[in-house]
mmCIF file of C-alpha atoms and ligand atoms in Angstrom:
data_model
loop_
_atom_site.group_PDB
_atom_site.id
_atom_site.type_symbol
_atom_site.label_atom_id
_atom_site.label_comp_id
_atom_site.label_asym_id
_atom_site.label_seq_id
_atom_site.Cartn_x
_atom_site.Cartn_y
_atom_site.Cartn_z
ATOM 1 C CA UNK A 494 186.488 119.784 69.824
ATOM 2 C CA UNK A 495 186.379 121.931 67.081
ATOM 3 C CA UNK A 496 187.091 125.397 65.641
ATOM 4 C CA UNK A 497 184.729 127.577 63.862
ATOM 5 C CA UNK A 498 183.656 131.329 64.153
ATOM 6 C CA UNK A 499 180.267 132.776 65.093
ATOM 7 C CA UNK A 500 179.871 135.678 62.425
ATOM 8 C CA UNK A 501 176.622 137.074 62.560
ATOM 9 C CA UNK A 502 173.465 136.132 65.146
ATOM 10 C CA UNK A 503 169.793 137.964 64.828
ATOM 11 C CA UNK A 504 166.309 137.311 66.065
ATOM 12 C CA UNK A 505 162.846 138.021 65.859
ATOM 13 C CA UNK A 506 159.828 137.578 68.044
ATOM 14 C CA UNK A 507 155.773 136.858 66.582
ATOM 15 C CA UNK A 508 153.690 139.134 65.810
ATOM 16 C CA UNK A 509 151.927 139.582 69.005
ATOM 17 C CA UNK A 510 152.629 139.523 72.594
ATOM 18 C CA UNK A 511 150.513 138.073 74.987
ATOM 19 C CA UNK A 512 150.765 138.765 78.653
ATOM 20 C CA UNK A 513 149.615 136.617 81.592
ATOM 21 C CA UNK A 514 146.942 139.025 82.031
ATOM 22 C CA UNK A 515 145.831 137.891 78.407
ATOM 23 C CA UNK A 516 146.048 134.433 79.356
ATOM 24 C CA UNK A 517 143.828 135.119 82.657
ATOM 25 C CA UNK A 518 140.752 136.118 80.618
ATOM 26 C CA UNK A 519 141.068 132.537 78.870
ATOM 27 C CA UNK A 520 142.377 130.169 81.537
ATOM 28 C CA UNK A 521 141.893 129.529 84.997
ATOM 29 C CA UNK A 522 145.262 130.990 85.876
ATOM 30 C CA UNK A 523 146.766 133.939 87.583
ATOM 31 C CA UNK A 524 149.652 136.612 86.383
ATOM 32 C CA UNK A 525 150.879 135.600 90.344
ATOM 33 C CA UNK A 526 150.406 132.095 89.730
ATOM 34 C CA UNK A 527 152.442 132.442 86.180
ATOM 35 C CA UNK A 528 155.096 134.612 87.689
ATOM 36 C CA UNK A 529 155.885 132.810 90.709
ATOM 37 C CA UNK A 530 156.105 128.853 89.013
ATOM 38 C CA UNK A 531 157.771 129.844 86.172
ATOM 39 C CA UNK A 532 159.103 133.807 85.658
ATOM 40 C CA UNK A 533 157.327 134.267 82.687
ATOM 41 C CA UNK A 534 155.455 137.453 82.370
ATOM 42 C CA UNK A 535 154.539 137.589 78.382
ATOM 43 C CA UNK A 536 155.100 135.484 75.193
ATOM 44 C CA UNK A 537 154.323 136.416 71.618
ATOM 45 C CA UNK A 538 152.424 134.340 69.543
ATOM 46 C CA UNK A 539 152.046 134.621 65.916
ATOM 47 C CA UNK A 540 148.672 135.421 63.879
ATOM 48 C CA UNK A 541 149.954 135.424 60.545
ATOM 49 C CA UNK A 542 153.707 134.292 59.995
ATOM 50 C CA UNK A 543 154.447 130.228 59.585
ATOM 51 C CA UNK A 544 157.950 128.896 61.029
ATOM 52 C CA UNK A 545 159.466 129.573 57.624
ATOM 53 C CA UNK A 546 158.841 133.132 57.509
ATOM 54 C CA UNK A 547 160.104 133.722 61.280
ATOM 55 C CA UNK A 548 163.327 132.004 60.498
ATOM 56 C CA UNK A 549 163.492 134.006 57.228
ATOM 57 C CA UNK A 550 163.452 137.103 58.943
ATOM 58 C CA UNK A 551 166.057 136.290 61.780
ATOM 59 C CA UNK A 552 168.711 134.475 58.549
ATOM 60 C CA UNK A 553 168.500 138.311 57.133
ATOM 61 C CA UNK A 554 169.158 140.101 60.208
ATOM 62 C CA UNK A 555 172.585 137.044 60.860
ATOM 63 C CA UNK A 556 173.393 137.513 57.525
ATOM 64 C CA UNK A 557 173.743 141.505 57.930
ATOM 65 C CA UNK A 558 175.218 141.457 61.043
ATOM 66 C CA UNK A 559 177.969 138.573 59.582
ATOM 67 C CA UNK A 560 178.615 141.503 57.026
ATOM 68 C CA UNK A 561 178.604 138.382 54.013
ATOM 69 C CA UNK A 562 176.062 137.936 51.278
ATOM 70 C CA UNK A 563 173.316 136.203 51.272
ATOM 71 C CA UNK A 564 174.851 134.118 48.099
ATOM 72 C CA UNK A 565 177.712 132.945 50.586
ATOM 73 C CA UNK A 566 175.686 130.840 52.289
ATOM 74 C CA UNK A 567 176.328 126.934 51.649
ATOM 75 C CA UNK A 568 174.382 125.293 54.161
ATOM 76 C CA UNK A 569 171.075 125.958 55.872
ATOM 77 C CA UNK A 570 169.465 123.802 59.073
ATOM 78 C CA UNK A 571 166.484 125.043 60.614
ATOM 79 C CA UNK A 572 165.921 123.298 63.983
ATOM 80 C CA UNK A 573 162.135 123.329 64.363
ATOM 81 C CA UNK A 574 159.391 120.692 65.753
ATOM 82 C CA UNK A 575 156.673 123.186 64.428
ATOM 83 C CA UNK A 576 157.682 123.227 60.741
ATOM 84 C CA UNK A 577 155.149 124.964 58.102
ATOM 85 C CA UNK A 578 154.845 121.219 56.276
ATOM 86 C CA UNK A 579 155.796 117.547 56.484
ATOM 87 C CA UNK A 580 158.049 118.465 53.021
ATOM 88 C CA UNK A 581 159.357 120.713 51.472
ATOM 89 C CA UNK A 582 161.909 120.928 54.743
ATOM 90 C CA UNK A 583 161.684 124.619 56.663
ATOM 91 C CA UNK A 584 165.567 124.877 55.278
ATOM 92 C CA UNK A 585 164.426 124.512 51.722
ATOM 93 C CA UNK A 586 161.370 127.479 52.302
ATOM 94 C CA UNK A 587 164.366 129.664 53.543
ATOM 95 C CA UNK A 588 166.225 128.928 51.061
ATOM 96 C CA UNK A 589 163.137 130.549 48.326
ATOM 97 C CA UNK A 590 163.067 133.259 50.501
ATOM 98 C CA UNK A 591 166.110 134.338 50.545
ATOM 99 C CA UNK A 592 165.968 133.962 47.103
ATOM 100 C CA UNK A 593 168.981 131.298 46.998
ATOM 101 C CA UNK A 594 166.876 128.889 44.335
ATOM 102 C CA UNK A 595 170.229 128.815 42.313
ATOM 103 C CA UNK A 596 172.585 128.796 44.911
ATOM 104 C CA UNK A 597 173.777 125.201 45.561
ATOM 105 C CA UNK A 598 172.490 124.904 49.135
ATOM 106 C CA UNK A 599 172.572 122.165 51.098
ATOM 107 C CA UNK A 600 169.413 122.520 53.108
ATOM 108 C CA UNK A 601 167.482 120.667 55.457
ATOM 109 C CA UNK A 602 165.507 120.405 58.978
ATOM 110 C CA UNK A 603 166.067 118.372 62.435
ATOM 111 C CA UNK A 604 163.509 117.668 65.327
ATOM 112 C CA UNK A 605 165.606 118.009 68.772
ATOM 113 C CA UNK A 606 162.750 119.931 69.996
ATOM 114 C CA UNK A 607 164.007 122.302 72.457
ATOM 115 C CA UNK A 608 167.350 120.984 72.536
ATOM 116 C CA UNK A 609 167.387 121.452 69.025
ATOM 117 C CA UNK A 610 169.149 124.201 68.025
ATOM 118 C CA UNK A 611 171.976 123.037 70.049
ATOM 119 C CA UNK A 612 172.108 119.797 67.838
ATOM 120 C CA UNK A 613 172.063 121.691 64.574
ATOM 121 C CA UNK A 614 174.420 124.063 65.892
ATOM 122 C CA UNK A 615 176.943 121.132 66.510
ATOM 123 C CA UNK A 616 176.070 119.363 63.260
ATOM 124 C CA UNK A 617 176.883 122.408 61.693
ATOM 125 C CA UNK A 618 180.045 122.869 63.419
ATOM 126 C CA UNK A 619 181.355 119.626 61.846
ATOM 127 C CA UNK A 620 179.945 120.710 58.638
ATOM 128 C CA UNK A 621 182.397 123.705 58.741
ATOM 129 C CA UNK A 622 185.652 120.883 57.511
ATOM 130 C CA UNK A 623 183.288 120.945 54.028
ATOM 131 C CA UNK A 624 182.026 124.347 54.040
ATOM 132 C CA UNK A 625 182.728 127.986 54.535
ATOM 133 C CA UNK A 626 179.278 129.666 55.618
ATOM 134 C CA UNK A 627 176.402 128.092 57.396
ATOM 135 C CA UNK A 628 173.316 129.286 58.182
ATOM 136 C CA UNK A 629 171.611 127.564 61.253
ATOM 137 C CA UNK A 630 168.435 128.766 62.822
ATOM 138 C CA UNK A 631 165.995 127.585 65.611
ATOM 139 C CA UNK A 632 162.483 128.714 64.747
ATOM 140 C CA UNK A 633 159.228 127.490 66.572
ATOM 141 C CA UNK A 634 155.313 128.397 65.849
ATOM 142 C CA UNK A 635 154.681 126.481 68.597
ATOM 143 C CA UNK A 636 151.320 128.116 69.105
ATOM 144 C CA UNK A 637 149.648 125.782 66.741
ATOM 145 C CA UNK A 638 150.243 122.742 68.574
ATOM 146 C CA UNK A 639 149.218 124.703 71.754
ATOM 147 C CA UNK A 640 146.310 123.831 73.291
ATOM 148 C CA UNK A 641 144.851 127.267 74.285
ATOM 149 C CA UNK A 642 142.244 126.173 77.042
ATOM 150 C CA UNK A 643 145.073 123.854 78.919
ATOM 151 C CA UNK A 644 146.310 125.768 81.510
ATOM 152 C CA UNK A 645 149.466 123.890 82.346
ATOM 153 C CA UNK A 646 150.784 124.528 79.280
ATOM 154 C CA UNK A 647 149.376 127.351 77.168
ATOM 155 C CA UNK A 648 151.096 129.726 79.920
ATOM 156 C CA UNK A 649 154.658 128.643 78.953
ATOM 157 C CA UNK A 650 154.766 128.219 75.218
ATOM 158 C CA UNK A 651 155.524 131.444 72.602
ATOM 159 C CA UNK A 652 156.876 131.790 68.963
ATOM 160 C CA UNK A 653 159.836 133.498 67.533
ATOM 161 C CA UNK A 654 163.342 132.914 65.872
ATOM 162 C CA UNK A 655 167.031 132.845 66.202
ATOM 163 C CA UNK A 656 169.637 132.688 63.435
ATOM 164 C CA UNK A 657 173.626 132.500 63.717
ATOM 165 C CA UNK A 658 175.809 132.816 60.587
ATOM 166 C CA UNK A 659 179.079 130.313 61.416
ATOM 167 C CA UNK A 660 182.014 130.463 59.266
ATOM 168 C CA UNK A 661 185.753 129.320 60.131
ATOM 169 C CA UNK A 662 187.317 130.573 63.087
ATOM 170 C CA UNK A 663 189.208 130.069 66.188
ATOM 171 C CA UNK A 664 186.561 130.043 68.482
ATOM 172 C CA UNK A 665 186.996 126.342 70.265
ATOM 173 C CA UNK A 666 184.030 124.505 71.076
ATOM 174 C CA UNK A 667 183.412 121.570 73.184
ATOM 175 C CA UNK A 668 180.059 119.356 72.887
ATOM 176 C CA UNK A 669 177.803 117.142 74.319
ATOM 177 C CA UNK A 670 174.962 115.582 73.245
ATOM 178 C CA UNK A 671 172.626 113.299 74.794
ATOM 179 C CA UNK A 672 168.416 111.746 74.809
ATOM 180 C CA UNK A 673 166.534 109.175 76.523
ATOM 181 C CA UNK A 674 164.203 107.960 73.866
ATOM 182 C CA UNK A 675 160.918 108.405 76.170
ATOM 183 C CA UNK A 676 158.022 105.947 75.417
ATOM 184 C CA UNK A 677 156.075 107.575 78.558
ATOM 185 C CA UNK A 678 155.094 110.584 76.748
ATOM 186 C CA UNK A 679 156.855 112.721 79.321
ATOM 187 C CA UNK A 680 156.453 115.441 76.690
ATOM 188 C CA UNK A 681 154.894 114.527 73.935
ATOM 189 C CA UNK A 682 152.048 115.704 70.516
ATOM 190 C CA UNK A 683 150.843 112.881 68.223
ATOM 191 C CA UNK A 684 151.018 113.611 64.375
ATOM 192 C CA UNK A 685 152.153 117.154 63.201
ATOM 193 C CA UNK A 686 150.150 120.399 63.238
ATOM 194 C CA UNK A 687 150.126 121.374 59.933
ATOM 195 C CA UNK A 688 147.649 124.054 60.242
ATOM 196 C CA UNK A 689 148.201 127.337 61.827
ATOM 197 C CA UNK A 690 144.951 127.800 63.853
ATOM 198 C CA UNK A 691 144.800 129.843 66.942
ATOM 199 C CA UNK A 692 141.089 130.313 67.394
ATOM 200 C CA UNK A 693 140.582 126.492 67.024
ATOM 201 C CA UNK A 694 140.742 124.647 70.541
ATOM 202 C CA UNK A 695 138.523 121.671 70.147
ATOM 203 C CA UNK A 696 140.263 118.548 71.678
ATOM 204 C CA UNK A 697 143.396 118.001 69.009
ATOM 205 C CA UNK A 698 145.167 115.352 68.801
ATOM 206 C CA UNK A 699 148.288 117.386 68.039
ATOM 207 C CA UNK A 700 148.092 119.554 71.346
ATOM 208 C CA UNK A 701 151.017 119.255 73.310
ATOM 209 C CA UNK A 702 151.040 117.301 76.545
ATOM 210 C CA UNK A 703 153.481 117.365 79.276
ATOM 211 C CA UNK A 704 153.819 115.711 82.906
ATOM 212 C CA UNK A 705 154.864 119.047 83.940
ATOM 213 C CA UNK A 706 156.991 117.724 87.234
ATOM 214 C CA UNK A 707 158.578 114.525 85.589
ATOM 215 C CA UNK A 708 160.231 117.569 83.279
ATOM 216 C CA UNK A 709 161.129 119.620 85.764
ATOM 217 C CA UNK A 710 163.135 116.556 87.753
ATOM 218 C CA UNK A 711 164.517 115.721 84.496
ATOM 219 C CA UNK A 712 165.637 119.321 83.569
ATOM 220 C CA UNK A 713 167.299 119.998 86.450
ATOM 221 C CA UNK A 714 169.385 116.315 86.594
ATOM 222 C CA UNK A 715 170.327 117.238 82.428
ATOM 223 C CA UNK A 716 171.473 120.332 82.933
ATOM 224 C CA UNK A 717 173.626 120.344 85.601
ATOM 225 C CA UNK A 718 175.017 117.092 83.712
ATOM 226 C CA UNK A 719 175.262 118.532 80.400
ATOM 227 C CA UNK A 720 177.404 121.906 81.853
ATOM 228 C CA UNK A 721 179.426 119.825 83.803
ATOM 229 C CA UNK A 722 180.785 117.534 80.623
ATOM 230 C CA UNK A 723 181.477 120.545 78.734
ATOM 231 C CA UNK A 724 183.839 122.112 81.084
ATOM 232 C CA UNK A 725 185.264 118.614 82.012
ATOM 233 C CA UNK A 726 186.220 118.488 78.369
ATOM 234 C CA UNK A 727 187.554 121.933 78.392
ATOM 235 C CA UNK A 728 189.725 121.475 81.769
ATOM 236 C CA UNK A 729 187.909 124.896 83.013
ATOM 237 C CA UNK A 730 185.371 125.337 85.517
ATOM 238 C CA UNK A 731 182.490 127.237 85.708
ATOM 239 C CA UNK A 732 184.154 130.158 87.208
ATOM 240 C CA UNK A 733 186.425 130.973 83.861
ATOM 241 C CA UNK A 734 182.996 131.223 81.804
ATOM 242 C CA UNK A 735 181.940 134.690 81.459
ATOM 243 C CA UNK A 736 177.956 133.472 80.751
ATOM 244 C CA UNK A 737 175.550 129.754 80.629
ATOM 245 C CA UNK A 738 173.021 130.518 78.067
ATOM 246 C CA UNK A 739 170.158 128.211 79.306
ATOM 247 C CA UNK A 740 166.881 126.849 77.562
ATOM 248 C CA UNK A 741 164.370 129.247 78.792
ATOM 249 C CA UNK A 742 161.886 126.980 79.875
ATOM 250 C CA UNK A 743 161.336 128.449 83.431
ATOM 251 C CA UNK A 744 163.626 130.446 86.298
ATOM 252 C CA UNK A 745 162.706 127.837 88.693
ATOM 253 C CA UNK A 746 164.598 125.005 86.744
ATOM 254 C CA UNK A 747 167.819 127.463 85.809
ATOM 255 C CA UNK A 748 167.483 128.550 89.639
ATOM 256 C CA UNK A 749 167.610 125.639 91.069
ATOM 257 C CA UNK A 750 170.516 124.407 88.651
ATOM 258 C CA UNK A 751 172.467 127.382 89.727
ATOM 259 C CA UNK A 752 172.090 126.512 93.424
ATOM 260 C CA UNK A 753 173.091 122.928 93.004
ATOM 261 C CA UNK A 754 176.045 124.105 91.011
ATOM 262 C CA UNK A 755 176.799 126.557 93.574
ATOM 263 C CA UNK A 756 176.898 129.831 90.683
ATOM 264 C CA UNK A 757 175.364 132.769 91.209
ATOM 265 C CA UNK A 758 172.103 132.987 89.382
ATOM 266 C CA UNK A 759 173.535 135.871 87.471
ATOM 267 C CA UNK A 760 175.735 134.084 85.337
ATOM 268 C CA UNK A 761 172.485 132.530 83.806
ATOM 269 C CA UNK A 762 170.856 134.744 81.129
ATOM 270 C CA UNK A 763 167.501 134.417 80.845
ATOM 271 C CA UNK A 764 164.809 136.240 78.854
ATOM 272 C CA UNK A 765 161.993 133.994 79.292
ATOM 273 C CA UNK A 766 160.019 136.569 81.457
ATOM 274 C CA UNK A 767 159.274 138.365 77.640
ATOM 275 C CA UNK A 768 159.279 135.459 75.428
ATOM 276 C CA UNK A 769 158.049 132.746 77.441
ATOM 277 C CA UNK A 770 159.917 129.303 76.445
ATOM 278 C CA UNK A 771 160.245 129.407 72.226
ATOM 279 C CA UNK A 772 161.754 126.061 72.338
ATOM 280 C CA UNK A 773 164.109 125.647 69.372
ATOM 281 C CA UNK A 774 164.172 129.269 68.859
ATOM 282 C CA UNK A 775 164.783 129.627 72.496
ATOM 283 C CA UNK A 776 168.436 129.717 72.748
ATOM 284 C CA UNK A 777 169.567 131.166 69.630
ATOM 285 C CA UNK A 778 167.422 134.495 70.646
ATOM 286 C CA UNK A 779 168.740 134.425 73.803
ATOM 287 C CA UNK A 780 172.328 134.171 72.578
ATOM 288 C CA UNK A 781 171.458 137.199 69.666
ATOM 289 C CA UNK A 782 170.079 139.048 72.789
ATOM 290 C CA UNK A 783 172.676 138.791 75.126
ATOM 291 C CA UNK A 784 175.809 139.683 72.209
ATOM 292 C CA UNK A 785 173.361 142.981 71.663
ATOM 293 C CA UNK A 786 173.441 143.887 75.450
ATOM 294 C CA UNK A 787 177.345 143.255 75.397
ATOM 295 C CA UNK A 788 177.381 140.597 77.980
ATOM 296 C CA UNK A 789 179.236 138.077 75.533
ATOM 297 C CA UNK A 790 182.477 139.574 75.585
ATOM 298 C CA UNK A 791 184.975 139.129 72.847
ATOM 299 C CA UNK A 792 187.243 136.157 73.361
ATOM 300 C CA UNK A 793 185.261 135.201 75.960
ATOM 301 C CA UNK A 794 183.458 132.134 77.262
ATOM 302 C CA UNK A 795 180.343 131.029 76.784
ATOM 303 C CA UNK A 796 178.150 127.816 77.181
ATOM 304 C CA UNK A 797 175.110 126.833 75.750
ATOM 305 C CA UNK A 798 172.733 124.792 77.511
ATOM 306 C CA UNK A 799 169.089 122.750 76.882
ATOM 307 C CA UNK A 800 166.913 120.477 77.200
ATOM 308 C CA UNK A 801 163.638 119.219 75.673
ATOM 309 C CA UNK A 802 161.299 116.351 74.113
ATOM 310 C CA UNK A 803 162.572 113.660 72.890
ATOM 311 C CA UNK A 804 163.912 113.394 75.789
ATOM 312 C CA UNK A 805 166.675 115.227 74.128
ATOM 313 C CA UNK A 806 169.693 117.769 76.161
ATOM 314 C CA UNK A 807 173.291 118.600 75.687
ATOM 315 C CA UNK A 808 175.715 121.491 75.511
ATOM 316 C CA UNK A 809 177.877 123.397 73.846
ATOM 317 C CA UNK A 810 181.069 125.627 75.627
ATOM 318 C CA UNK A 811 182.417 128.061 73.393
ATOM 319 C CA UNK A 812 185.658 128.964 74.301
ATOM 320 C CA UNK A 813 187.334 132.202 72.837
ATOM 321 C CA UNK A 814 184.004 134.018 71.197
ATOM 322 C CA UNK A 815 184.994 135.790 67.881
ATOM 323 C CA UNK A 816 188.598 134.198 68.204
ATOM 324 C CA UNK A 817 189.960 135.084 64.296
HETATM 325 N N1 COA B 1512 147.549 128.558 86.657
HETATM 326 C C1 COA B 1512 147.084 128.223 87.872
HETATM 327 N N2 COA B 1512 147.205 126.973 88.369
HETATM 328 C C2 COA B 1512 147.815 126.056 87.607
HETATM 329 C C3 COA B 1512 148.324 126.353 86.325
HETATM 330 C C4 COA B 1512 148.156 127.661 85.854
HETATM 331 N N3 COA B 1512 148.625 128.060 84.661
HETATM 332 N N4 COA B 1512 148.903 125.241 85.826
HETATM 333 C C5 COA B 1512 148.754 124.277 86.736
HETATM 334 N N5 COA B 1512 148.089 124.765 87.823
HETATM 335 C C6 COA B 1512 147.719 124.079 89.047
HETATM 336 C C7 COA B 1512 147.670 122.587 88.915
HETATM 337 O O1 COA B 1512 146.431 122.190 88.370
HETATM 338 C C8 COA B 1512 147.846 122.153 90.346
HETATM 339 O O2 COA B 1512 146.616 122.264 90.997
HETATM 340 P P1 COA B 1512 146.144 121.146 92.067
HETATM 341 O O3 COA B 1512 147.180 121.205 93.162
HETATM 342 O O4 COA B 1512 144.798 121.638 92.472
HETATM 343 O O5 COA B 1512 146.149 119.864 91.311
HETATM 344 C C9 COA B 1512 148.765 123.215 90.943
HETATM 345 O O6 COA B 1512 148.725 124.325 90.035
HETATM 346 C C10 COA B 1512 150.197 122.775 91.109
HETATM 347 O O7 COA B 1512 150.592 122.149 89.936
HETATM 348 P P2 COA B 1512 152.055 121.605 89.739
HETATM 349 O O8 COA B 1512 152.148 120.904 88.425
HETATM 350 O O9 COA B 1512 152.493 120.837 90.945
HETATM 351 O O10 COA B 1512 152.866 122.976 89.695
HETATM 352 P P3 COA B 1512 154.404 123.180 89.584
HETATM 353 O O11 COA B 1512 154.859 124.046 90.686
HETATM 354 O O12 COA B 1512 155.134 121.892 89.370
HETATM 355 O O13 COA B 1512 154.550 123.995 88.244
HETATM 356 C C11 COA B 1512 155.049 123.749 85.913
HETATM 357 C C12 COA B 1512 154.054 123.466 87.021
HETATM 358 C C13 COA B 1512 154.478 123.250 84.602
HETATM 359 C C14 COA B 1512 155.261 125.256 85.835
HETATM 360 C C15 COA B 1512 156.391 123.042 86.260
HETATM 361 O O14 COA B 1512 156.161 121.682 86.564
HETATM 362 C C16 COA B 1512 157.365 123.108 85.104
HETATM 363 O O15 COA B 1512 157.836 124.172 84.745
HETATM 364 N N6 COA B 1512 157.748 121.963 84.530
HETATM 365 C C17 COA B 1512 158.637 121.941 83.395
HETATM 366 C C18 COA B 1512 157.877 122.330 82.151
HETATM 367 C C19 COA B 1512 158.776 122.613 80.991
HETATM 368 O O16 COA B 1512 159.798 123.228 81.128
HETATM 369 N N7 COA B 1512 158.368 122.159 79.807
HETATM 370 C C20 COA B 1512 159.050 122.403 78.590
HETATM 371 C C21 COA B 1512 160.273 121.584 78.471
HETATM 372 S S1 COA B 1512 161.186 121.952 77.048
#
């Protein structure tokens, strides 16, 4: 367990938004087909912005709503599997951008792939005993590693970025963290897209591939494990939290987890019918969107939930949201 403070969340989509109707002029696929398997209805995919740029733009919009200055920041993570290069890290390109060069930062990147920002989130938790403000961000161009003419996946996938400003607080949290290092390349890309290409859909070797069911049996099993730790740890049960904040991968999976769990489906936020899974980036925008509707209630309860590659999942309860 520990205590720290969520002051300041933002987000940003790409550039442009795709809808399934898009996608049927490309694929063999239907907006009914889309809709039904998975909920999503649209994604946004970006033309000209790398990962760095994304999470640059969703740090400024945390950093206002944290009301601190940029120079406070002592520590930035970017969770990403899509970053702009092998090195510098993305952390270290936010850092420029900000225009934190002589700042001492401590900066740098992890791969959880969609579980990801829920790893950097609790790394950065623990970081809090050292420091006072950290940045942490989730920020995918997924796109790139996309294979646009593969219609089990290019429906899915979209870009964008979440940011969350953590300081010191009261705000209890409880984690869990968990993988299954997968050698059966359950979901899997060899070598790293370094090039942001989306006209280019010759055969790569750095397209994603996914055995689409073997994820959806594991998603289920993960999640309904990794909620049910949490609140073990807490001593509460699902019926004190006030909302699960779910990797938006599809509404089938979070349905399904719902109905085993026996919750109503509404406790589940999901925005995946707009953006479409943004892996990394997925939860943090969710979280950024649901504070902005007012469905995160102060001193309320929240947990964070995900899965992804690796084959990576965990969670996070936050108990007592803005708790001073
Ligand atoms: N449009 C139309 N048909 C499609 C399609 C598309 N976009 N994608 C696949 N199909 C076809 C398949 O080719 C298959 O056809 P066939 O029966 O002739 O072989 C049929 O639809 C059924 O495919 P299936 O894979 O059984 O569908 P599904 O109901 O399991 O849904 C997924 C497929 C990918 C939506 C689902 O397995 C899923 O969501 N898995 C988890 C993926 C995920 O979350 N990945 C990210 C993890 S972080």
């Amino acid at each position: 367990m520990s205590s720290i403070e969520i002051l300041g969340t933002g987000y940003v989509s790409a550039e442009k938004k795709i809808s399934n109707f898009d996608l049927e002029k490309r694929v063999d696929t239907s907006d009914e087909w889309i809709v039904q398997r998975t909920g999503i209805s649209s994604r946004y995919v970006s033309e000209t912005e790398n990962t760095s740029d994304l999470a640059y733009k969703a740090s400024l919009k945390a950093i206002e709503d944290a009301h601190i200055q940029k120079e406070d920041i002592e520590v930035i993570i970017v969770a990403t599997m899509t970053p702009d290069c092998m090195t510098p890290s993305t952390a270290c390109l936010v850092q420029a951008k900000l225009g934190l060069n002589d700042c001492p930062i401590f900066a740098f990147d992890i791969n959880g792939a969609c579980s990801g920002f829920l790893y950097a989130f609790q790394i950065a938790s623990d970081l809090l005993n050292r420091y006072h403000h950290i940045l942490v961000i989730g920020s995918e161009t997924i796109s790139k590693m996309i294979d646009w003419n593969d219609r089990s996946t290019c429906v899915l996938f979209g870009d964008g970025a979440g940011a969350m400003v953590l300081g010191r607080g009261e705000t209890q949290l409880y984690h869990y963290a968990n993988s299954e290092g997968d050698l059966q390349q359950v979901l899997h890309t060899e070598g790293l897209p370094l090039i942001h290409d989306l006209q280019n859909s010759e055969p790569q070797t750095h397209f994603l591939t996914m055995k689409g069911n073997d994820v959806f049996r594991f998603a289920i099993r993960v999640l309904k494990e990794s909620i049910e730790n949490v609140l073990e740890q807490s001593g509460l049960t699902i019926d004190d939290i006030d909302l699960v904040i779910p990797h938006q991968a599809n509404y089938r999976i979070i349905n399904h987890v719902a109905k085993k769990m026996k919750v109503d489906i509404s406790k589940f936020y999901m925005n995946l019918q707009e953006f479409g899974n943004t892996s990394a980036a997925s939860i943090p925008i969710a979280y950024a969107m649901a504070k902005e509707e007012g469905l995160i209630p102060e001193h309320g309860r929240v947990i964070l939930v995900g899965f992804g590659a690796g084959l990576t999942y965990g969670a996070t309860l936050i108990d007592n949201v803005g708790g001073q």
